[in-house]
Amino acid sequence: MNFTEVAVIGGGPAGMSAAAAAAKAGAKVVVFDRNDKVGGQLIKQTHRFFGSEKEYAGERGLNIAKILEKDLGSSRITVKTKATVLGVYEDGVITYSEDGKYDRLTAESIIIATGASEKQALFEGNDLPGVYGAGAVQTLMNLYGVLPGRRVLMVGAGNIGLIVSYQLLQAGAKVEAIVEASPKIGGYLVHASKLRRYGVPILTGKSIKSVIGDDEVKGAIIADVNEDFNFIDGTEQRLDVDTVLLATGLSPLNELIVNIGCEQRYIPELGGMVALRDDNMQTSVGGVYVAGDVASIEEASSAILEGIIAGTSAALGMGFVSIKAEDDREQAKARLKALRAGETGAKIREGIKKAVTERKYRDVV
Amino acid sequence: MKNKAEVVIIGGGAAGTSIAYNLAKRGITDVVLLEEKYVPFGGTGRCAAQFRLQFGSVENCKLGLLSVSQFDTLGEETGYGDLEIIKHGYILTSYEQESLDIQRKNVELQKSLGIDSYILDAKQSKEVVPYLSTEGLVGGSYCTGEGHINPMKMVYAYKKGATDRGVEFNDYTKVTGIEVEGGKVKAVKTNKGTISTSCVVCAAGESSKYIGRMVGVRIPVEPAKRQILATEPVEYIKAPMIYSFKHGTFITQVPNGNFLMGSSEPNVRLGEVDFTPTWDFLERMAKLGIEQVPMFAHLRVIRQWAGQYGIAPDDSVILGKVPQVEGFHVACGCTKATMFAGAIGTLVAEEIAGLKTSLPMEWYSIERFDEGRLIKDPAIL
């Protein structure tokens, strides 16, 4: 029987930091990632990060991935890439397919760090070739060197919409417009200003109504929306685009959480269905932890911190004694609190309040 | 929630919602349905979405026919719309001459009741299910009057038909007790209050025995976990459900292209309602699936889930009044509530309304267990 102490599912920022933290505290760790290399979404993020220096502010995403990957070099950690986890079960068994071959591994503790997927938006023609998730196009461009279109409409002016728009300009595409249904730009002003300097219109209070074309995107119709986000008749406007990108939010990839039976709740502030957990990121199923976007849609920096909390807690929870790990965990909690402070963190704080239960799901040794 | 009703139905699966609708259709609209979670949380929402006619007993064949006749008109009748009914049929496969002989007898019975089934040899079987492996296959029985129905849409149609006529549905309402006075039902107690009533229908599926205990009636239904695997979707071919007694499995493709497959369980832990999927099922089912449909070796499993069967000693439905308590009715589908929903609702509603029932109630009554009149059906897994 294949056995490990901690299994980490997902090798993004949360999973990598969780694995490193658990191994540092003494546990033997196996990391699963379905891609051919670890790093998650970081490896396509060519922009510099904001935030505090401890969470690698000023560093580009792909470099942060390299730093975190170094920590996976510990002899206690085995990294399995091209390894898709199929299911997690109540007896600690993980079934997975590695390089097309089925196998299973039993773990004493499981950290679910599967991340998120892009949300689809509802409009006529949203299934035509030429309609992409903005994150998917970022992967195509920055990882595979593929530019999928020339004239782009971006839907959504959050950070992903703004950053990918700028990277499209860098890659030689023309961004005809960014539409944002809300009255305000959601992303950082510095990203938005940069785009405005390049002459990209950011149109708030507008959204996409339909895509024109039978076999592929030949254009798009945008229109004004009222405060209830319903279209206002007569405000339609045609844009000549061959690509429509959706940056309309992320939802947690929670299938494995459902699979193992963690108690969940719909918390819109955190992106959708998330597992309830204690302040050590342990779910209602003892020994099962969550970290990163699967727990709440936030930034890579908070994912890293949640990973440290989950990783140290998993190791401490199974009996490893480490004062250093306890310190690391307390520090990570404090830094996470600081990250979520202020006006920008208000929504997340509200969501976290609903997701974190008072009780400890399992006593930590 | 109402505090008084003519009829209280416990359970919001296929059986309960169908009874609600069929009562309302017959003019009994002062009805409250209580569901512990939501409609349809239990077996109905987790089943393989099929209905069949090829049974080996008069009792079950008749239930099938009565149900299908209701399914055919339900969507339109309730104004709900399409229920995704596709009569792709079932093929019940045989790998030994002996079992094909039993099937031949079943087909004779079915034909005598107006069910258009017939026997196929191995080559003909392959023609109706091109992806079926014929290794070791002797033949099977086939019928096209049965097939797929979307169980979600079915219960929503029943719910719409019932609520449009005034029936009250209450989700997240747990029954905590039933008051009986002088041998008669008096009230149903829930976490949200008490409802006075003289008529209660227990349609609680796998949890029915607990409801029975509240009134001192032993309902011989035990919960038993069953699981299903779903593959990624591939091009849809209208082909029958493969039902194999040898493998103890069913395999079918649903209209959006996913294959669903499930099996009988070698070991079940009775007495516990448990929805946790297990990895050994994944492995066992994958092997049994590939044995019958070799192309499954190239398909990914994308999902696995567990549901509950409520199993009775003869694996058949239990319907109608109980002798011990006046006003207490049982409506347990016993693994087949979805496919028999039309009949369950019709029969129980007819009985409560004091009408002549479409089929003899004594066939399905709970008293058959004490009187030794079990339903003997050789065509059930």
XYZ file of C-alpha atoms in Angstrom:
746
model
C 0.000 0.000 0.000
C 1.201 3.470 -0.850
C 1.156 5.615 2.224
C 2.002 9.179 3.133
C 1.491 11.405 6.130
C 0.241 14.453 4.290
C -1.204 14.584 0.790
C -1.516 17.974 -0.856
C -3.863 18.183 -3.820
C -2.936 21.044 -6.104
C 0.526 22.496 -6.631
C -0.362 26.171 -6.841
C 0.766 28.798 -4.343
C -1.418 27.381 -1.544
C -0.450 23.758 -2.174
C 3.269 24.481 -2.526
C 3.453 26.483 0.678
C 1.321 23.914 2.510
C 3.605 21.082 1.412
C 6.728 22.974 2.399
C 5.267 23.931 5.786
C 4.133 20.385 6.597
C 7.503 18.937 5.589
C 9.355 21.563 7.599
C 7.324 20.508 10.650
C 8.462 16.908 10.095
C 5.781 15.281 7.960
C 6.246 13.185 4.849
C 4.351 14.843 2.012
C 3.080 13.933 -1.455
C 1.972 16.777 -3.737
C -0.383 16.075 -6.659
C -0.664 18.416 -9.615
C -2.492 17.639 -12.815
C -0.306 19.892 -14.926
C 3.150 19.015 -16.158
C 4.720 21.431 -13.713
C 3.793 22.885 -10.348
C 3.151 26.577 -9.758
C -0.531 26.825 -10.544
C -1.596 30.144 -12.005
C 1.617 31.839 -10.860
C 3.668 30.463 -13.728
C 1.783 32.563 -16.270
C 1.679 35.712 -14.190
C 4.340 37.947 -15.673
C 3.244 41.010 -13.716
C 4.691 42.235 -10.425
C 2.720 41.595 -7.245
C 1.557 44.185 -4.745
C 1.136 43.745 -1.028
C 3.677 43.231 1.695
C 7.255 42.278 1.099
C 6.989 39.050 3.057
C 4.514 37.845 0.467
C 6.952 38.661 -2.341
C 5.599 42.091 -3.289
C 7.448 43.576 -6.261
C 8.249 40.108 -7.526
C 6.695 38.722 -10.711
C 4.314 35.778 -10.287
C 6.441 33.347 -12.242
C 9.427 34.129 -10.027
C 7.352 33.560 -6.896
C 6.515 30.130 -8.290
C 10.239 29.420 -8.624
C 10.911 30.503 -5.039
C 8.100 28.316 -3.695
C 9.175 25.392 -5.863
C 12.622 25.485 -4.288
C 11.033 24.714 -0.933
C 9.601 21.539 -2.425
C 13.153 20.211 -2.741
C 12.983 18.738 0.781
C 13.679 15.011 0.932
C 10.385 14.563 2.741
C 8.398 15.823 -0.257
C 7.449 13.839 -3.351
C 5.962 15.874 -6.179
C 3.707 14.078 -8.631
C 2.953 16.088 -11.779
C 0.567 15.040 -14.572
C -1.250 13.405 -11.673
C -4.988 14.075 -11.514
C -6.718 13.183 -8.291
C -9.967 11.391 -9.059
C -11.424 11.159 -5.601
C -10.729 11.440 -1.885
C -12.451 9.056 0.464
C -13.383 8.916 4.117
C -10.757 6.256 4.888
C -7.989 8.598 3.716
C -7.623 6.923 0.328
C -6.850 9.137 -2.640
C -7.433 7.704 -6.111
C -5.466 9.325 -8.908
C -4.358 8.994 -12.479
C -0.652 9.659 -13.025
C 0.508 9.888 -16.597
C -2.675 8.022 -17.579
C -2.221 5.232 -15.030
C -4.638 4.655 -12.178
C -3.315 4.212 -8.640
C -4.194 5.022 -5.073
C -2.453 6.437 -2.046
C -3.544 6.531 1.574
C -2.882 9.701 3.542
C -3.220 10.465 7.205
C -4.063 14.060 6.436
C -5.239 15.704 3.220
C -4.859 19.333 2.176
C -7.190 20.314 -0.637
C -5.720 23.216 -2.592
C -7.403 22.741 -5.957
C -7.895 26.419 -6.731
C -10.700 27.844 -8.819
C -12.179 27.907 -12.284
C -13.330 30.866 -14.348
C -17.000 31.739 -14.277
C -18.957 31.680 -17.490
C -21.249 34.599 -18.297
C -24.693 34.230 -19.816
C -25.253 35.815 -23.218
C -26.219 34.728 -26.695
C -23.313 33.090 -28.481
C -21.225 32.485 -25.348
C -20.299 29.028 -26.650
C -18.797 30.205 -29.944
C -15.111 29.719 -30.699
C -13.474 33.031 -29.896
C -15.087 33.353 -26.468
C -12.490 32.566 -23.810
C -11.886 32.891 -20.130
C -9.408 35.737 -19.609
C -7.226 33.511 -17.447
C -7.187 30.859 -20.152
C -5.889 33.399 -22.659
C -3.244 34.512 -20.181
C -2.084 30.893 -20.101
C -2.147 30.637 -23.894
C -0.065 33.789 -24.308
C 2.375 33.664 -21.441
C 2.925 29.932 -21.206
C 2.498 28.685 -24.760
C 3.200 31.840 -26.768
C -0.175 31.712 -28.543
C -2.175 34.861 -29.259
C -5.737 33.726 -29.905
C -7.115 36.936 -31.442
C -6.349 40.398 -32.766
C -9.275 42.580 -31.735
C -10.492 41.886 -28.243
C -13.447 42.777 -26.053
C -12.712 42.210 -22.373
C -15.711 41.644 -20.119
C -14.940 42.620 -16.535
C -12.642 45.293 -15.094
C -11.373 43.445 -12.055
C -7.636 42.844 -11.710
C -7.640 39.818 -14.026
C -9.488 41.746 -16.759
C -7.143 44.727 -16.451
C -3.883 42.781 -16.248
C -4.720 40.436 -19.127
C -5.833 43.434 -21.232
C -2.440 45.043 -20.721
C -0.645 41.815 -21.546
C -2.719 41.538 -24.724
C -1.452 44.977 -25.736
C 2.105 43.829 -25.009
C 1.496 40.808 -27.229
C 0.329 42.992 -30.100
C -3.450 42.622 -29.892
C -5.859 45.537 -29.864
C -8.224 45.780 -26.919
C -11.283 47.519 -28.374
C -12.899 48.000 -24.999
C -13.219 46.727 -21.471
C -16.821 46.613 -20.279
C -17.749 46.463 -16.630
C -21.361 46.081 -15.516
C -20.684 47.736 -12.140
C -20.541 51.517 -11.966
C -16.921 51.266 -10.729
C -13.710 49.626 -11.911
C -13.064 46.675 -9.621
C -9.289 46.284 -10.080
C -6.387 48.408 -8.886
C -6.328 51.951 -10.258
C -2.683 51.653 -11.301
C -3.554 48.877 -13.779
C -6.561 50.816 -15.083
C -4.563 54.038 -15.515
C -1.908 52.248 -17.541
C -4.565 50.982 -19.948
C -6.165 54.410 -20.246
C -2.782 55.855 -21.176
C -2.702 53.405 -24.071
C -6.160 54.608 -25.109
C -8.126 51.506 -24.095
C -11.679 52.563 -23.191
C -12.903 51.171 -19.877
C -16.684 51.390 -20.066
C -18.470 51.014 -16.733
C -22.202 50.387 -16.483
C -22.016 48.344 -19.679
C -21.981 44.650 -20.387
C -21.982 42.181 -23.238
C -25.415 41.355 -24.637
C -24.572 38.967 -27.440
C -21.897 37.746 -29.789
C -22.344 38.037 -33.535
C -21.304 35.136 -35.734
C -22.406 31.645 -36.713
C -19.211 29.615 -36.450
C -16.915 32.037 -34.672
C -16.908 35.463 -33.086
C -17.416 38.167 -35.751
C -18.420 40.967 -33.403
C -20.114 41.737 -30.135
C -23.084 43.792 -28.989
C -22.640 45.706 -25.757
C -25.291 47.746 -23.992
C -25.837 49.865 -20.882
C -27.187 48.185 -17.765
C -29.303 49.706 -15.023
C -28.663 49.334 -11.295
C -30.298 45.907 -11.303
C -27.883 44.874 -14.077
C -30.680 44.628 -16.644
C -29.971 45.908 -20.147
C -31.429 49.285 -21.128
C -33.124 49.038 -24.531
C -31.833 51.275 -27.259
C -28.294 51.558 -25.869
C -26.891 48.694 -27.949
C -23.606 49.273 -29.656
C -21.727 46.980 -32.021
C -18.022 46.320 -31.584
C -15.891 44.859 -34.322
C -14.006 42.144 -32.452
C -12.847 38.609 -33.147
C -12.304 37.621 -29.515
C -14.364 38.032 -26.366
C -12.665 37.399 -23.023
C -14.556 36.834 -19.819
C -13.043 38.095 -16.600
C -16.242 37.753 -14.645
C -14.905 36.080 -11.566
C -13.771 32.721 -10.278
C -15.533 29.939 -8.466
C -13.860 27.456 -6.107
C -13.101 23.984 -7.546
C -14.942 22.188 -4.766
C -15.605 18.720 -6.245
C -13.221 16.947 -3.883
C -14.714 18.754 -0.913
C -18.124 17.428 -1.903
C -16.596 14.015 -2.537
C -15.199 13.596 0.957
C -18.255 15.138 2.562
C -16.970 18.369 4.121
C -19.700 20.638 5.400
C -20.114 23.455 2.900
C -21.862 26.784 2.656
C -22.650 29.170 -0.169
C -20.737 32.333 0.651
C -20.858 34.802 -2.251
C -18.130 37.009 -0.693
C -15.708 34.073 -1.053
C -16.806 33.101 -4.555
C -19.434 30.385 -3.994
C -19.591 27.015 -2.276
C -16.749 26.717 0.227
C -15.914 24.342 3.045
C -16.569 25.495 6.567
C -13.360 25.345 8.596
C -11.777 26.258 11.880
C -9.074 28.917 12.125
C -6.441 26.261 11.299
C -8.130 25.634 7.924
C -9.353 22.217 9.065
C -12.736 21.226 7.609
C -15.600 19.353 9.251
C -13.900 16.110 8.190
C -11.070 15.619 10.690
C -7.628 15.717 9.092
C -8.884 17.337 5.891
C -7.760 20.917 5.305
C -8.382 23.547 2.639
C -6.162 26.381 1.445
C -6.127 28.948 -1.342
C -8.850 29.791 -3.862
C -10.813 26.622 -3.091
C -11.305 28.066 0.409
C -11.896 31.666 -0.679
C -11.224 33.497 -3.923
C -8.395 35.884 -3.028
C -4.845 36.697 -4.057
C -1.839 34.409 -4.381
C -0.381 36.053 -1.281
C -3.291 34.997 0.922
C -3.222 31.545 -0.664
C 0.419 31.189 0.376
C -0.422 32.138 3.953
C -3.403 29.806 4.116
C -1.099 27.092 2.810
C 1.323 27.677 5.677
C -1.525 27.538 8.196
C -2.965 24.339 6.715
C 0.440 22.673 6.275
C 1.692 23.381 9.785
C -1.681 22.425 11.268
C -1.767 19.128 9.389
C 1.665 18.195 10.759
C 0.971 19.424 14.287
C -2.444 17.767 14.200
C -0.931 14.352 13.624
C 1.487 14.674 16.501
C 4.663 16.257 15.164
C 6.097 18.557 17.790
C 7.613 21.767 16.495
C 7.715 25.092 18.271
C 8.968 26.603 15.022
C 5.881 25.345 13.192
C 3.622 26.790 15.849
C 5.417 30.131 15.490
C 5.167 29.994 11.699
C 1.484 29.327 11.958
C 0.841 32.221 14.338
C 2.867 34.552 12.123
C 0.980 33.441 9.022
C -2.305 34.087 10.789
C -1.184 37.583 11.770
C 0.053 38.403 8.263
C -3.169 37.091 6.740
C -5.130 39.335 9.066
C -3.018 42.293 7.961
C -3.529 41.423 4.274
C -7.277 41.383 4.754
C -7.322 44.649 6.732
C -8.606 47.914 5.396
C -11.358 48.833 2.987
C -10.358 46.450 0.194
C -10.520 43.475 2.543
C -13.972 44.248 3.951
C -15.851 41.850 1.700
C -13.419 38.995 2.318
C -13.550 39.602 6.084
C -17.331 39.370 5.932
C -17.085 36.080 4.036
C -14.415 34.622 6.314
C -16.625 35.381 9.310
C -19.286 33.125 7.780
C -16.848 30.363 6.795
C -14.783 30.015 9.956
C -16.530 28.192 12.754
C -15.915 28.783 16.424
C -15.361 25.160 17.253
C -12.157 23.338 16.476
C -12.965 20.429 14.271
C -10.272 18.243 15.743
C -8.064 19.033 18.694
C -4.611 19.952 17.616
C -1.976 18.138 19.660
C -46.662 26.002 7.518
C -50.293 24.927 7.922
C -51.277 23.537 11.332
C -54.092 21.381 9.960
C -54.384 19.301 6.815
C -56.432 16.515 5.333
C -53.310 14.567 4.341
C -49.685 14.892 5.414
C -47.047 13.280 3.172
C -43.638 12.530 4.668
C -40.906 12.558 2.036
C -40.196 14.695 -1.031
C -38.811 12.138 -3.439
C -40.509 10.597 -6.450
C -43.041 8.701 -4.310
C -44.067 11.617 -2.079
C -44.294 14.239 -4.821
C -46.251 11.875 -7.051
C -48.728 11.129 -4.267
C -49.118 14.864 -3.673
C -49.881 15.469 -7.336
C -52.168 12.469 -7.733
C -54.151 13.458 -4.629
C -54.512 17.032 -5.878
C -55.604 15.780 -9.294
C -58.399 13.900 -7.562
C -59.538 16.999 -5.721
C -57.724 16.399 -2.429
C -55.713 19.607 -2.205
C -55.587 20.223 1.555
C -52.274 18.397 1.601
C -48.934 19.204 3.219
C -45.702 17.552 2.096
C -42.781 17.467 4.545
C -39.222 16.965 3.370
C -36.322 16.690 5.793
C -33.842 18.218 3.295
C -35.041 19.395 -0.111
C -36.785 17.935 -3.159
C -35.272 15.490 -4.280
C -32.341 15.087 -1.882
C -32.537 11.311 -1.485
C -32.603 8.343 -3.822
C -34.603 10.028 -6.585
C -32.038 12.751 -7.126
C -29.208 10.217 -7.102
C -30.660 7.454 -9.267
C -29.727 6.374 -12.784
C -32.758 8.038 -14.374
C -34.326 4.943 -15.940
C -37.723 3.275 -15.973
C -38.458 -0.252 -17.108
C -41.182 -2.708 -17.946
C -39.295 -5.990 -18.259
C -40.069 -7.600 -14.920
C -40.675 -11.186 -13.978
C -43.860 -10.767 -11.967
C -47.368 -9.600 -12.787
C -47.243 -7.184 -9.852
C -44.162 -5.344 -11.091
C -45.028 -5.424 -14.808
C -48.381 -3.820 -14.012
C -46.736 -1.140 -11.865
C -44.375 -0.377 -14.732
C -47.171 -0.033 -17.264
C -49.255 2.177 -14.988
C -46.260 4.435 -14.311
C -45.242 4.812 -17.945
C -48.770 5.794 -18.893
C -48.530 8.659 -16.407
C -44.989 9.693 -17.442
C -46.129 9.961 -21.058
C -48.528 12.789 -20.245
C -47.078 14.244 -17.036
C -45.005 17.052 -18.557
C -47.917 18.381 -20.569
C -50.582 17.731 -17.968
C -48.738 19.750 -15.309
C -47.546 22.430 -17.680
C -43.979 21.713 -16.628
C -42.782 20.747 -20.101
C -40.278 18.217 -21.367
C -39.188 15.449 -18.957
C -36.457 14.103 -21.267
C -38.234 10.810 -21.811
C -36.298 8.674 -24.278
C -37.563 5.151 -24.766
C -34.240 3.583 -25.654
C -35.192 0.322 -23.975
C -33.295 -2.070 -21.736
C -31.347 -5.115 -22.728
C -31.188 -7.723 -19.969
C -28.124 -9.748 -20.895
C -27.557 -13.452 -20.335
C -24.284 -15.306 -20.305
C -25.724 -18.783 -19.743
C -28.416 -20.710 -21.558
C -30.145 -21.341 -18.234
C -30.598 -17.662 -17.464
C -31.780 -16.976 -21.010
C -34.440 -19.636 -20.438
C -35.671 -17.737 -17.373
C -35.761 -14.590 -19.479
C -37.767 -16.388 -22.120
C -40.395 -17.133 -19.465
C -40.335 -13.500 -18.343
C -40.832 -12.335 -21.918
C -43.831 -14.681 -22.255
C -45.340 -13.160 -19.124
C -44.563 -9.635 -20.328
C -46.153 -10.268 -23.712
C -49.300 -11.636 -22.037
C -49.573 -8.304 -20.195
C -49.085 -6.220 -23.310
C -45.372 -5.453 -22.919
C -43.619 -5.684 -26.248
C -40.399 -7.466 -25.315
C -38.490 -10.140 -27.156
C -35.408 -12.347 -27.002
C -32.238 -11.459 -28.893
C -29.242 -13.669 -29.628
C -25.713 -12.378 -29.099
C -25.415 -10.978 -32.621
C -28.730 -9.157 -32.419
C -27.748 -7.808 -29.000
C -24.645 -6.288 -30.549
C -26.834 -4.659 -33.186
C -28.922 -2.809 -30.609
C -25.905 -1.933 -28.407
C -22.936 -1.506 -30.745
C -20.483 -0.959 -27.873
C -21.444 -4.146 -26.007
C -18.828 -6.899 -25.893
C -20.283 -10.230 -27.011
C -17.621 -12.297 -25.276
C -19.445 -15.104 -23.503
C -22.781 -13.482 -24.276
C -25.638 -15.876 -25.078
C -28.292 -13.262 -25.690
C -30.775 -11.142 -23.847
C -34.252 -9.745 -23.693
C -35.081 -6.367 -25.143
C -37.985 -3.987 -25.005
C -38.381 -0.466 -26.341
C -41.237 0.806 -24.198
C -38.881 1.722 -21.380
C -35.866 3.982 -20.990
C -34.751 7.352 -19.655
C -36.588 10.040 -17.725
C -34.956 12.998 -15.989
C -35.836 12.302 -12.330
C -35.265 15.926 -11.314
C -37.698 17.157 -13.932
C -40.136 14.426 -12.972
C -40.339 15.510 -9.346
C -40.418 19.199 -10.293
C -43.333 18.435 -12.610
C -45.131 16.582 -9.815
C -44.358 19.453 -7.453
C -45.617 22.044 -9.914
C -48.786 20.071 -10.595
C -49.395 19.710 -6.853
C -48.569 23.256 -5.727
C -50.543 24.788 -8.623
C -53.549 23.005 -7.136
C -52.855 24.209 -3.602
C -50.633 21.550 -2.016
C -48.098 22.971 0.448
C -44.454 21.798 0.229
C -42.133 22.319 3.203
C -38.398 21.782 2.780
C -36.001 21.316 5.705
C -38.856 20.077 7.847
C -38.068 17.058 9.964
C -40.777 14.844 11.364
C -40.109 14.317 15.056
C -43.185 12.309 16.018
C -46.670 11.182 15.056
C -49.523 11.396 17.557
C -51.889 8.448 17.587
C -55.047 8.350 19.697
C -57.383 5.400 19.962
C -55.589 3.643 17.134
C -56.030 6.634 14.797
C -53.536 9.173 13.462
C -54.097 12.557 15.087
C -51.161 14.821 14.304
C -47.652 15.016 12.864
C -44.995 16.769 14.912
C -42.093 18.496 13.163
C -39.206 20.775 14.006
C -41.389 23.611 12.684
C -44.594 22.845 14.533
C -47.451 20.369 14.701
C -49.991 19.605 11.973
C -53.339 18.070 12.956
C -54.366 15.424 10.481
C -56.170 12.114 10.275
C -54.131 10.812 7.359
C -50.356 10.385 7.063
C -48.442 8.884 4.154
C -44.946 7.623 4.849
C -42.998 8.075 1.624
C -39.667 8.423 3.390
C -37.820 5.849 1.291
C -34.829 4.404 3.078
C -35.754 6.218 6.302
C -39.259 4.747 6.424
C -38.553 2.326 9.227
C -37.885 5.245 11.564
C -41.233 6.837 10.643
C -42.930 3.473 11.189
C -41.429 3.198 14.667
C -43.117 6.486 15.604
C -46.500 4.763 15.323
C -45.387 1.291 16.354
C -45.493 -0.179 12.854
C -42.575 -2.273 11.636
C -41.834 -1.242 8.054
C -39.423 -3.880 6.739
C -37.255 -1.506 4.705
C -33.534 -1.212 5.305
C -31.288 1.470 3.858
C -28.480 0.118 1.690
C -25.890 2.220 -0.061
C -25.543 2.036 -3.841
C -23.110 4.035 -5.948
C -22.856 5.352 -9.465
C -19.922 6.348 -11.663
C -20.316 8.926 -14.399
C -17.887 9.159 -17.301
C -17.021 12.168 -19.380
C -19.575 12.790 -22.146
C -19.066 11.271 -25.587
C -21.273 11.249 -28.674
C -24.757 10.068 -27.761
C -26.040 6.850 -29.322
C -29.618 5.932 -28.565
C -29.048 2.426 -27.224
C -30.671 0.401 -24.469
C -29.578 0.273 -20.855
C -27.386 -2.795 -20.348
C -28.655 -4.704 -17.331
C -26.562 -7.739 -16.419
C -27.494 -10.250 -13.752
C -24.135 -11.962 -14.146
C -22.172 -8.801 -13.356
C -24.827 -7.356 -11.082
C -24.577 -4.063 -12.961
C -26.396 -1.547 -15.102
C -24.772 0.651 -17.729
C -26.465 3.415 -19.672
C -25.719 6.551 -21.613
C -27.743 9.634 -20.716
C -28.796 12.161 -23.363
C -25.957 14.611 -22.685
C -23.440 11.880 -23.476
C -22.211 10.736 -20.060
C -22.302 7.049 -19.278
C -23.735 6.104 -15.897
C -23.021 2.770 -14.295
C -23.821 1.152 -11.005
C -23.852 -2.229 -9.367
C -25.304 -4.269 -6.582
C -23.015 -4.252 -3.569
C -21.395 -7.418 -2.281
C -21.558 -6.162 1.301
C -23.927 -3.576 2.620
C -24.140 -2.234 6.098
C -27.802 -2.125 6.908
C -29.447 0.372 9.159
C -27.401 3.411 8.305
C -28.221 6.150 5.846
C -24.857 6.996 4.395
C -24.030 8.949 1.244
C -20.250 8.556 1.276
C -18.699 7.244 -1.930
C -15.994 4.565 -1.654
C -12.907 3.888 -3.756
C -13.408 0.133 -3.877
C -16.627 0.736 -5.806
C -14.711 2.895 -8.281
C -12.274 0.047 -8.922
C -14.825 -2.766 -8.976
C -17.295 -0.923 -11.190
C -14.598 0.187 -13.601
C -13.546 -3.446 -14.102
C -17.116 -4.712 -14.508
C -17.866 -1.851 -16.888
C -14.832 -2.447 -19.105
C -15.621 -6.167 -19.232
C -18.970 -5.415 -20.830
C -18.070 -2.248 -22.744
C -14.361 -2.430 -23.631
C -14.226 1.174 -24.890
C -14.681 2.335 -21.289
C -10.958 1.691 -20.918
C -10.486 4.951 -22.827
C -13.084 7.014 -20.980
C -12.428 9.110 -17.915
C -14.572 8.830 -14.842
C -15.580 12.343 -13.909
C -17.863 11.761 -10.978
C -18.967 9.234 -8.403
C -21.745 9.460 -5.875
C -23.745 7.380 -3.458
C -27.439 7.080 -2.864
C -29.610 4.857 -0.752
C -31.848 2.039 -1.687
C -34.589 1.214 0.748
C -34.642 -2.538 0.403
C -37.579 -4.748 1.308
C -37.329 -8.519 1.889
C -38.709 -9.179 -1.610
C -37.221 -6.057 -3.230
C -40.690 -4.829 -4.165
C -42.829 -1.836 -3.283
C -44.904 -1.593 -0.120
C -48.071 0.425 -0.568
C -51.239 1.321 1.230
C -52.911 1.171 4.614
C -51.450 -0.612 7.605
C -53.725 -2.736 9.795
C -52.472 -1.415 13.167
C -53.080 2.345 12.814
C -56.008 3.929 11.053
C -54.974 6.752 8.742
C -51.351 5.621 8.371
C -50.364 4.730 4.802
C -47.054 3.434 3.519
C -45.600 4.259 0.101
C -42.120 2.816 -0.147
C -40.679 2.330 -3.586
C -38.064 -0.079 -2.265
C -35.361 0.729 -4.829
C -37.809 1.609 -7.589
C -39.645 4.732 -6.435
C -38.552 6.777 -9.458
C -39.551 4.278 -12.114
C -42.755 3.345 -10.289
C -43.620 6.894 -9.198
C -46.619 7.156 -11.497
C -48.159 3.972 -10.134
C -47.261 4.643 -6.493
C -48.900 8.073 -6.634
C -51.960 6.847 -8.484
C -52.643 3.830 -6.252
C -52.073 5.559 -2.912
C -54.129 8.586 -3.976
C -56.959 6.363 -5.169
C -56.960 4.487 -1.886
C -57.015 7.665 0.209
C -59.741 9.166 -1.970
C -61.836 6.047 -1.443
C -61.840 5.245 -5.155
C -61.501 1.868 -6.803
C -57.769 1.346 -7.188
C -56.282 0.736 -10.646
C -54.477 -2.361 -9.321
C -55.299 -4.635 -6.360
C -53.752 -3.020 -3.246
C -53.400 -6.349 -1.458
C -50.618 -7.292 -3.916
C -48.462 -4.524 -2.506
C -49.699 -4.285 1.094
C -47.394 -4.503 4.083
C -49.452 -7.473 5.326
C -47.966 -9.669 2.603
C -44.850 -10.144 4.738
C -46.813 -11.530 7.668
C -49.038 -13.581 5.414
C -46.180 -15.026 3.379
C -47.355 -13.594 0.056
C -44.040 -12.197 -1.161
C -43.705 -10.792 -4.666
C -41.469 -13.240 -6.490
C -39.649 -11.458 -9.271
C -36.650 -13.144 -10.905
C -35.851 -10.027 -12.946
C -34.513 -7.832 -10.151
C -30.847 -7.314 -9.284
